[in-house]
Coordinates of C-alpha atoms and ligand atoms in Angstrom, one line a residue:
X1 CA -197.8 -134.6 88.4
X2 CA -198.2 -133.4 92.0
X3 CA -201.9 -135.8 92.3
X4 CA -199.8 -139.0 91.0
X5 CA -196.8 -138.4 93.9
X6 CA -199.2 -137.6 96.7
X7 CA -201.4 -140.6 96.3
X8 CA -198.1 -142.5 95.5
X9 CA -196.9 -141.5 98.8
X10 CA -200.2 -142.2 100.4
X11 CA -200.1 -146.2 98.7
X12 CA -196.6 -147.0 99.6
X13 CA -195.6 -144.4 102.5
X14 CA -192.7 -143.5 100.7
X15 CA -191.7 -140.6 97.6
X16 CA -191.1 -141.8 93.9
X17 CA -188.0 -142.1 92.7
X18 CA -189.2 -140.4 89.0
X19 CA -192.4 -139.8 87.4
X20 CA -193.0 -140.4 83.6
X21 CA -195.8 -138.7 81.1
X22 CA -196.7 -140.0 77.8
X23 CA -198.9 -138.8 75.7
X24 CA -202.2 -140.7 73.4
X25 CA -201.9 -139.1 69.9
X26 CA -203.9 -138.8 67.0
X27 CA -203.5 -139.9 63.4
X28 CA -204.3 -137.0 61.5
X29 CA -204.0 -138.0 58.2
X30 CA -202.3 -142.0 56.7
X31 CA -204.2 -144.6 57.8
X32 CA -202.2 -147.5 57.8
X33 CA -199.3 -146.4 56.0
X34 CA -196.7 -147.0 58.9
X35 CA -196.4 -150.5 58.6
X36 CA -196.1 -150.0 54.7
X37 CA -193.2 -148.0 55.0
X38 CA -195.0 -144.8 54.4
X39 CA -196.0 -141.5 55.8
X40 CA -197.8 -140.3 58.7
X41 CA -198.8 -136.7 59.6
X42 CA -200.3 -137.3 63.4
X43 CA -200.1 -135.7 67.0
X44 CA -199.2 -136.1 70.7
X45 CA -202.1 -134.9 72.7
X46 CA -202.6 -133.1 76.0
X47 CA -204.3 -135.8 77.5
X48 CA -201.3 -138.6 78.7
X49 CA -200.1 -141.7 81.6
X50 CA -198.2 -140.3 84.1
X51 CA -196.0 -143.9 85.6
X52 CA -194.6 -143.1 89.3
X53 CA -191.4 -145.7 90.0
X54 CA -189.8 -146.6 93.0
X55 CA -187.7 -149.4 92.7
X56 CA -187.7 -152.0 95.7
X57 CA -185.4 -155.1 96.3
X58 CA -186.6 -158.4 95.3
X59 CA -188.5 -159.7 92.3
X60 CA -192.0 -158.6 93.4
X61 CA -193.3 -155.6 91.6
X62 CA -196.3 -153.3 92.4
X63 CA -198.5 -151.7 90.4
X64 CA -201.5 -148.9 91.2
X65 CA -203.8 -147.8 88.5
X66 CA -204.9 -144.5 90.4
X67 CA -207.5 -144.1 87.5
X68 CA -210.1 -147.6 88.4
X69 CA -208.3 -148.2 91.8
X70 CA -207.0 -151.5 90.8
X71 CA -204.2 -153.1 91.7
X72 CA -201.8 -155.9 90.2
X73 CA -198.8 -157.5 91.5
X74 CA -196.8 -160.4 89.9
X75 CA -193.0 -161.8 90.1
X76 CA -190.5 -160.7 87.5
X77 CA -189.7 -164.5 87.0
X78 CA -193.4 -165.3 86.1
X79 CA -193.8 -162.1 83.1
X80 CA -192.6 -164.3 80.0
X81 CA -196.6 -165.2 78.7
X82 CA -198.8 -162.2 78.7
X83 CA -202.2 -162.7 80.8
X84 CA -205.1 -162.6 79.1
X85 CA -207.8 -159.1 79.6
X86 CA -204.8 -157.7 82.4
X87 CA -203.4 -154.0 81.9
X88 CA -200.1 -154.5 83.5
X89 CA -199.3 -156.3 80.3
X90 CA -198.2 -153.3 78.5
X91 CA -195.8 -152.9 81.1
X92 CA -194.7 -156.4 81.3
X93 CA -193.9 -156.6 78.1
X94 CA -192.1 -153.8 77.9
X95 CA -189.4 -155.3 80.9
X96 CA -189.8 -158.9 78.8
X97 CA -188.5 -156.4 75.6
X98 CA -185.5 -155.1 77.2
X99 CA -184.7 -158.4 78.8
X100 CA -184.1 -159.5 75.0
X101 CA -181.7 -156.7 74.9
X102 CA -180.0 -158.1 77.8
X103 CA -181.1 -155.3 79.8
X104 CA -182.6 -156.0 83.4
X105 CA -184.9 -154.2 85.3
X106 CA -185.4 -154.4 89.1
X107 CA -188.4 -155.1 91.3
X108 CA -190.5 -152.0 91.9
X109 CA -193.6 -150.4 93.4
X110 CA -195.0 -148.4 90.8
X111 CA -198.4 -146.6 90.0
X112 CA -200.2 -144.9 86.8
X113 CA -202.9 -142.1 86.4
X114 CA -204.1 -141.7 82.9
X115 CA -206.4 -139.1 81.1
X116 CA -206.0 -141.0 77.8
X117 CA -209.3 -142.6 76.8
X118 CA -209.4 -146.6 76.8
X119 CA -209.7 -148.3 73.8
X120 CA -210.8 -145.3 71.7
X121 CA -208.5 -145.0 68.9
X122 CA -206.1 -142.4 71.1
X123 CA -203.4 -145.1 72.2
X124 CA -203.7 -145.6 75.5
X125 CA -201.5 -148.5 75.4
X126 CA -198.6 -146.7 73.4
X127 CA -199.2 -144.2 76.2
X128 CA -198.9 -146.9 79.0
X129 CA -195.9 -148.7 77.3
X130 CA -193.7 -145.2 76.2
X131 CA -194.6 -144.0 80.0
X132 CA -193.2 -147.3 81.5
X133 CA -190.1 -147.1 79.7
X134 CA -189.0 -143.5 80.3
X135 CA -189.8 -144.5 84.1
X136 CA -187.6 -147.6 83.8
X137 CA -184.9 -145.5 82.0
X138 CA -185.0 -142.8 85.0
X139 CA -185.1 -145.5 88.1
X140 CA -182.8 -148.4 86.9
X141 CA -180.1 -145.8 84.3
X142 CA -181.1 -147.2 81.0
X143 CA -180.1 -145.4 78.1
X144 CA -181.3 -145.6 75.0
X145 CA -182.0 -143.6 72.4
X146 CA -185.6 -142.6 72.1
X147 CA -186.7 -144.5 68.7
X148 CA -185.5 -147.1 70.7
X149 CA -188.2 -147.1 73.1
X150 CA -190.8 -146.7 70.9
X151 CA -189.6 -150.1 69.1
X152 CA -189.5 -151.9 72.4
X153 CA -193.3 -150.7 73.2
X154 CA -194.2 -151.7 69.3
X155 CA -192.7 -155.3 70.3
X156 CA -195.1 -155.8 72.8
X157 CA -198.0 -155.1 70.7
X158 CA -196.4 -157.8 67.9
X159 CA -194.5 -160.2 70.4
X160 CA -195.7 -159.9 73.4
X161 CA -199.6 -159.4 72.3
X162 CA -199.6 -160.6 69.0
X163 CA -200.7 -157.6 67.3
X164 CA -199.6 -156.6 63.9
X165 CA -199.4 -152.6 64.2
X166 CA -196.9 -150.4 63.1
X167 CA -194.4 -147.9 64.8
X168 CA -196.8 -145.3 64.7
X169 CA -198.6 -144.9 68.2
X170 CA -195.1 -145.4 70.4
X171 CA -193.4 -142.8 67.8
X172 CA -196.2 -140.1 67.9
X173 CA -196.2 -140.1 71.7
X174 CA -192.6 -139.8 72.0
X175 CA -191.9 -137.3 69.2
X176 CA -194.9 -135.4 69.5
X177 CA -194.5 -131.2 69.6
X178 CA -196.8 -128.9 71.5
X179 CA -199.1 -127.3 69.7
X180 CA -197.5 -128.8 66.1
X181 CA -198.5 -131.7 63.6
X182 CA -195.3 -133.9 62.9
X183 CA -195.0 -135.5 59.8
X184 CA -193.1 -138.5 59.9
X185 CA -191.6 -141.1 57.8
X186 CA -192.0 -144.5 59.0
X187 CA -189.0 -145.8 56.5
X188 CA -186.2 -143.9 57.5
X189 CA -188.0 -143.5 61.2
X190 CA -187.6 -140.2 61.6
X191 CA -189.9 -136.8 62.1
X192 CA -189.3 -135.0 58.9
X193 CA -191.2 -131.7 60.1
X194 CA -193.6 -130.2 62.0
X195 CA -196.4 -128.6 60.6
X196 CA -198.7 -125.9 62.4
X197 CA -202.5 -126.6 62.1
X198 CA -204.2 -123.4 60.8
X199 CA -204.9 -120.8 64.0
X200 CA -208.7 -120.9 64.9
X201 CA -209.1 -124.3 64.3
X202 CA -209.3 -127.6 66.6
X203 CA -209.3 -131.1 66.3
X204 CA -212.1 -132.5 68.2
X205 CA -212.7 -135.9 68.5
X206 CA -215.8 -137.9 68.3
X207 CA -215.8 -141.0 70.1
X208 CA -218.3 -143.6 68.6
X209 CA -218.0 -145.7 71.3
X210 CA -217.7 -148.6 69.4
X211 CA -214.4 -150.7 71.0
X212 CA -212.4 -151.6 69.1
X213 CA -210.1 -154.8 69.8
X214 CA -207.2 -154.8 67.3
X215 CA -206.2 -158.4 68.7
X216 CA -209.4 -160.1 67.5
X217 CA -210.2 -157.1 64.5
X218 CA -208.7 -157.7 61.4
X219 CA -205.8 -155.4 61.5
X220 CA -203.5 -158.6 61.0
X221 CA -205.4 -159.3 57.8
X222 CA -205.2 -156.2 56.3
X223 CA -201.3 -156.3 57.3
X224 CA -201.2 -159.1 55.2
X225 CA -203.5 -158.2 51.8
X226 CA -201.1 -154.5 52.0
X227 CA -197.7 -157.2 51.7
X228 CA -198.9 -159.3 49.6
X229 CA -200.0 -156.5 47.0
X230 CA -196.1 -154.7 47.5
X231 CA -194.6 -158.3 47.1
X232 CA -196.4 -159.0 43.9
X233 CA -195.7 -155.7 42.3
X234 CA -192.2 -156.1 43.2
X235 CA -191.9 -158.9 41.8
X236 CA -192.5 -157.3 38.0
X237 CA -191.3 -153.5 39.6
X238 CA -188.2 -154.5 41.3
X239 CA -187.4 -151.3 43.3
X240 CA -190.7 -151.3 45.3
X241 CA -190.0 -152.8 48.7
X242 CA -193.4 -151.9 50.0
X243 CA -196.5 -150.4 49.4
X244 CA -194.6 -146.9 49.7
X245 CA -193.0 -147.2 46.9
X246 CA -196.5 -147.9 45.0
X247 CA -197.5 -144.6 43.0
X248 CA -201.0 -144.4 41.4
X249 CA -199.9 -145.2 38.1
X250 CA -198.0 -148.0 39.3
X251 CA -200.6 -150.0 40.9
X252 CA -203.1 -149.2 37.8
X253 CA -200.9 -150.6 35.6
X254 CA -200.4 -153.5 37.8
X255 CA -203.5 -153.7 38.8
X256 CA -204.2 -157.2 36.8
X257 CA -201.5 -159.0 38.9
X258 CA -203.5 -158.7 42.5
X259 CA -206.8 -159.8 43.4
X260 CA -209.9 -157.0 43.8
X261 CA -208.8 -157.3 47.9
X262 CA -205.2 -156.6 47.3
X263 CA -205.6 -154.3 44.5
X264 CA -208.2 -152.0 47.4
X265 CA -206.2 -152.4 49.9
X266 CA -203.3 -150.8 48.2
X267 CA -205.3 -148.2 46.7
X268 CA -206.4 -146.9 50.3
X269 CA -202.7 -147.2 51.3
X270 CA -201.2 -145.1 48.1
X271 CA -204.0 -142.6 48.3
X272 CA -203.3 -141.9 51.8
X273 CA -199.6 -141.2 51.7
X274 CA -200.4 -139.0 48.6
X275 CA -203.1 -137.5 50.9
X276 CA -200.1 -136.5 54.1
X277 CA -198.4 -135.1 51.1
X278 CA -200.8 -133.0 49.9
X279 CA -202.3 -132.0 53.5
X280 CA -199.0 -130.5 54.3
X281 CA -198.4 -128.7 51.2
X282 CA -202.1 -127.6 51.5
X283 CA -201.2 -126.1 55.9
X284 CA -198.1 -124.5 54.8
X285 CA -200.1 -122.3 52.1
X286 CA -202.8 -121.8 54.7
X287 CA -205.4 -123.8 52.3
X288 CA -206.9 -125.3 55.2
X289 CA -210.5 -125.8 53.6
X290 CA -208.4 -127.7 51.0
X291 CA -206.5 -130.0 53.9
X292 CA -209.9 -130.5 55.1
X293 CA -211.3 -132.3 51.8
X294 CA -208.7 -134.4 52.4
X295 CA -210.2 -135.7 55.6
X296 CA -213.1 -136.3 54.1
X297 CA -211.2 -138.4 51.1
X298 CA -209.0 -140.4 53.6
X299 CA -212.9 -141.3 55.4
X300 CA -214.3 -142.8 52.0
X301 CA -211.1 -144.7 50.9
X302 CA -211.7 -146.3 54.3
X303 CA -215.2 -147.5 53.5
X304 CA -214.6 -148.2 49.6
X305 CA -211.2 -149.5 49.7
X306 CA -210.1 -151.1 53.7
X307 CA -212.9 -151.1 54.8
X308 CA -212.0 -150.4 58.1
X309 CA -215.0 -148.3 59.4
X310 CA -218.2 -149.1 60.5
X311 CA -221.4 -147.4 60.5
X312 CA -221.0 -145.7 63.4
X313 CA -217.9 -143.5 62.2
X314 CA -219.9 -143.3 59.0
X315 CA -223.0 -141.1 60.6
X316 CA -220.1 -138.6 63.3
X317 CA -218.0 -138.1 59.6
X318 CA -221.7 -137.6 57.7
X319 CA -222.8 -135.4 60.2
X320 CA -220.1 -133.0 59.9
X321 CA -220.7 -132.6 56.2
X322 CA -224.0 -130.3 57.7
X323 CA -223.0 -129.3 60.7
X324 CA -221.8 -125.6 60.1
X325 CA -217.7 -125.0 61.3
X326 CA -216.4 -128.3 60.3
X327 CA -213.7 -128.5 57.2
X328 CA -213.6 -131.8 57.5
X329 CA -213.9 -135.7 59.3
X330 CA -212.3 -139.4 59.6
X331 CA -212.2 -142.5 61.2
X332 CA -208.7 -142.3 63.2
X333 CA -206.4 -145.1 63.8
X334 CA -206.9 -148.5 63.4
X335 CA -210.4 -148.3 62.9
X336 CA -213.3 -150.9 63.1
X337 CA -214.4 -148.2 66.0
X338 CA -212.5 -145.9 67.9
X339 CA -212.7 -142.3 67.3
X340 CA -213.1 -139.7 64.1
X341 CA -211.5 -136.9 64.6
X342 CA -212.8 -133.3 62.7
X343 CA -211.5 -130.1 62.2
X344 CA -213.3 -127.8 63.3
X345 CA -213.5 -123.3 63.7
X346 CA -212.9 -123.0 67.5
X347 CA -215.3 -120.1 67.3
X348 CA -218.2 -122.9 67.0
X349 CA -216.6 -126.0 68.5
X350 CA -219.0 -125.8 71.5
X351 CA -222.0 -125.7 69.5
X352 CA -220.8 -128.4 67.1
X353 CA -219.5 -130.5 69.8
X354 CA -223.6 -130.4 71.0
X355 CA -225.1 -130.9 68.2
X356 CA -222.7 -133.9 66.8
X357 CA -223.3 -135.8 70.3
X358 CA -227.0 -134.8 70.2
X359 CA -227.4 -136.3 66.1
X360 CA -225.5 -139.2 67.4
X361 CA -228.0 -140.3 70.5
X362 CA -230.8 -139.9 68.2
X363 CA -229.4 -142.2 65.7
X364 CA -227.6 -144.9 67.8
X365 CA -229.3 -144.2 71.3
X366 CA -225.6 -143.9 72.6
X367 CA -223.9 -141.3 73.8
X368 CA -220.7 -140.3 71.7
X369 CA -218.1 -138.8 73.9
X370 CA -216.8 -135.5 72.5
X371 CA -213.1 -134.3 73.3
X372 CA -211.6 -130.6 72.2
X373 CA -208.1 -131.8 71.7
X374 CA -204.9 -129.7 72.6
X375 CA -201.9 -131.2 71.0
X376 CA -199.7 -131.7 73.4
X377 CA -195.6 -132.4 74.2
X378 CA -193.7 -135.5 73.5
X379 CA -193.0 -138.2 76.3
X380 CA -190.8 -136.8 79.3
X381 CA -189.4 -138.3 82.6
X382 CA -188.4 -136.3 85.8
X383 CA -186.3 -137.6 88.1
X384 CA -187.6 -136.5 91.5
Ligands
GLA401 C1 -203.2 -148.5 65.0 C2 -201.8 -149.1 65.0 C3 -200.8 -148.1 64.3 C4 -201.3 -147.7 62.9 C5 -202.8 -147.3 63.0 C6 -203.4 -147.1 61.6 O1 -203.2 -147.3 65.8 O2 -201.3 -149.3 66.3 O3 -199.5 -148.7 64.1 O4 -201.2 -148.8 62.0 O5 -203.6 -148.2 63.7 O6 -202.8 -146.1 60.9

């Protein structure tokens, strides 16, 4: 926090008013399931946006990423379109959200420094959004429960950015626990429990540098084929609101009312939130060779079923099928790129986290960028 306030103080010649941190996070295990209602078992991570705030008088805000150097300035009476390609959108959108709560917030000089990785699969932009809020909540008194801000960031993924995704980026960065998986249900909104990842284990993530660009990806699409599968089978099983409420048996037996797209789709989605359930049971025994099968299961439902990998995350989860000290591999988060994440015996991390990143420059000529992942705290703001 101390680097963000000096070079704030350096930019502006004055002190912050409160500094922000929000965390990326990892999906450890339900792809796709928030937006169906479902269940997620996922992670804040160390690595996180720090938002320095000073408000100023006026409608002219400021903004700093200390990260690239850039800059970005625009007029709080000219945020109500988002600007094609420009950063500052995530925090646009997030004054443009409250402003449809009939909250207002002021003109400010503000600045960011972020270790989350861009466009990787580790939600940066959950991380930019969540750390924008709590800085607006600490420099202009808004209070509001914190569920609350992860809905305003997820509104300026769907409204403001026209994205489709679900609640769970914003609501693993805020709820996140060090050093704990929380499993969370994404129908009543709430963490349900954390879980502890088995000790002498990591989660290391291999980046296959493939970006990802959920706007022009077919997220939406699959959105759509996962709702239109729930509607049909509610129409014939009238307690299922979503795709949640779709067990195994269910969907066989109404298999014949959806076409082979739907009928995948749901199968990936019903799988996985059978999958969180099982990975938990499987960490509370301590059967973590078990939980990591799992990983492995999640990563094919992805290829056979929503096809939502590429071939990329196919050879970094393939690879750690032979490389000795992983339990197990996936594609994390959206998908169609981004990261896999793998669980792996600290004792051999290093050595795995070579030879992976070696195998992968071979194959693709690209270098895969490999990050030992601490799970880190929750979304905070200090008032200074
Ligand atoms: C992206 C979305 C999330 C979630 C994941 C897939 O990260 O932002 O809401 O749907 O993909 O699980």
């Amino acid at each position: 926090m101390s680097i963000i306030i000096e070079q704030f103080k350096k930019t502006y010649g004055k002190s912050p008013v409160a500094v922000s941190r929000a965390p990326g996070r990892l999906e450890i295990l339900g792809n796709h399931t928030d937006y169906n209602q479902g269940l997620v078992l996922s992670a804040a991570v160390a690595q996180s946006t720090e938002f320095a705030i000073a408000p100023v008088s006026g409608k002219k805000c400021t903004l700093c990423d200390f990260r690239d150097g850039s800059r970005v300035e625009f007029n709080l009476d000219e945020i109500d379109q988002a600007k094609p390609g420009d950063w500052s959108n995530y925090v646009k959108g997030m004054i443009v959200g409250l402003r449809k709560r009939g909250i207002e917030v002021g003109a400010f000089e503000g600045a960011i420094l972020s270790t989350v990785p861009l466009s990787a699969g580790m939600s940066s932009s959950a991380a930019l959004e969540v750390s924008a809020g709590f800085a607006f909540s600490a420099a202009f008194g808004i209070d509001l429960p914190k569920s609350d801000w992860a809905r305003i960031g997820q509104g300026v993924e769907n409204n403001y950015l026209g994205v489709s995704t679900g609640l769970l980026d914003q609501f693993s960065s805020i709820f996140g626990h060090h050093n704990a998986l929380i499993l969370s249900d994404f129908r009543t909104v709430e963490v349900l429990k954390t879980v502890n990842l088995h000790e002498g284990y990591v989660l290391v993530v291999a980046n296959s540098m493939v970006k990802h660009n959920l706007v022009d990806s077919e997220y939406n699409t699959r959105r759509k084929d996962c709702e239109s599968a729930a509607a049909k089978i509610g129409m014939v099983v009238k307690s299922v609101k979503a795709l949640r409420d779709v067990t195994p048996d269910m969907l066989e037996r109404n298999a014949h009312l959806l076409t082979r797209q739907e009928y995948r789709r749901a199968l990936h989605i019903v799988g996985e939130n059978d999958r969180v359930l099982r990975g938990v049971a499987f960490l509370e025994q301590g059967a973590i060779e078990e939980f990591g099968k799992l990983l492995f299961e999640s990563h094919r439902s992805s290829i056979e079923n929503f096809e939502n990998s590429c071939p990329e995350l196919d050879f970094l989860v393939e690879q750690a099928k032979s490389i000795p000290g992983c339990l197990g591999a996936r594609l994390s988060g959206g998908g169609f790129g981004g990261i896999s994440i793998h669980l792996v015996a600290e004792a051999e991390s290093d050595s795995y986290c070579q030879r992976i990143a070696t195998a992968f420059k071979l194959q693709t000529g690209k270098d895969a960028e490999m990050i030992k992942c601490a799970i880190g705290e929750g979304a905070s703001v200090e008032k200074l």
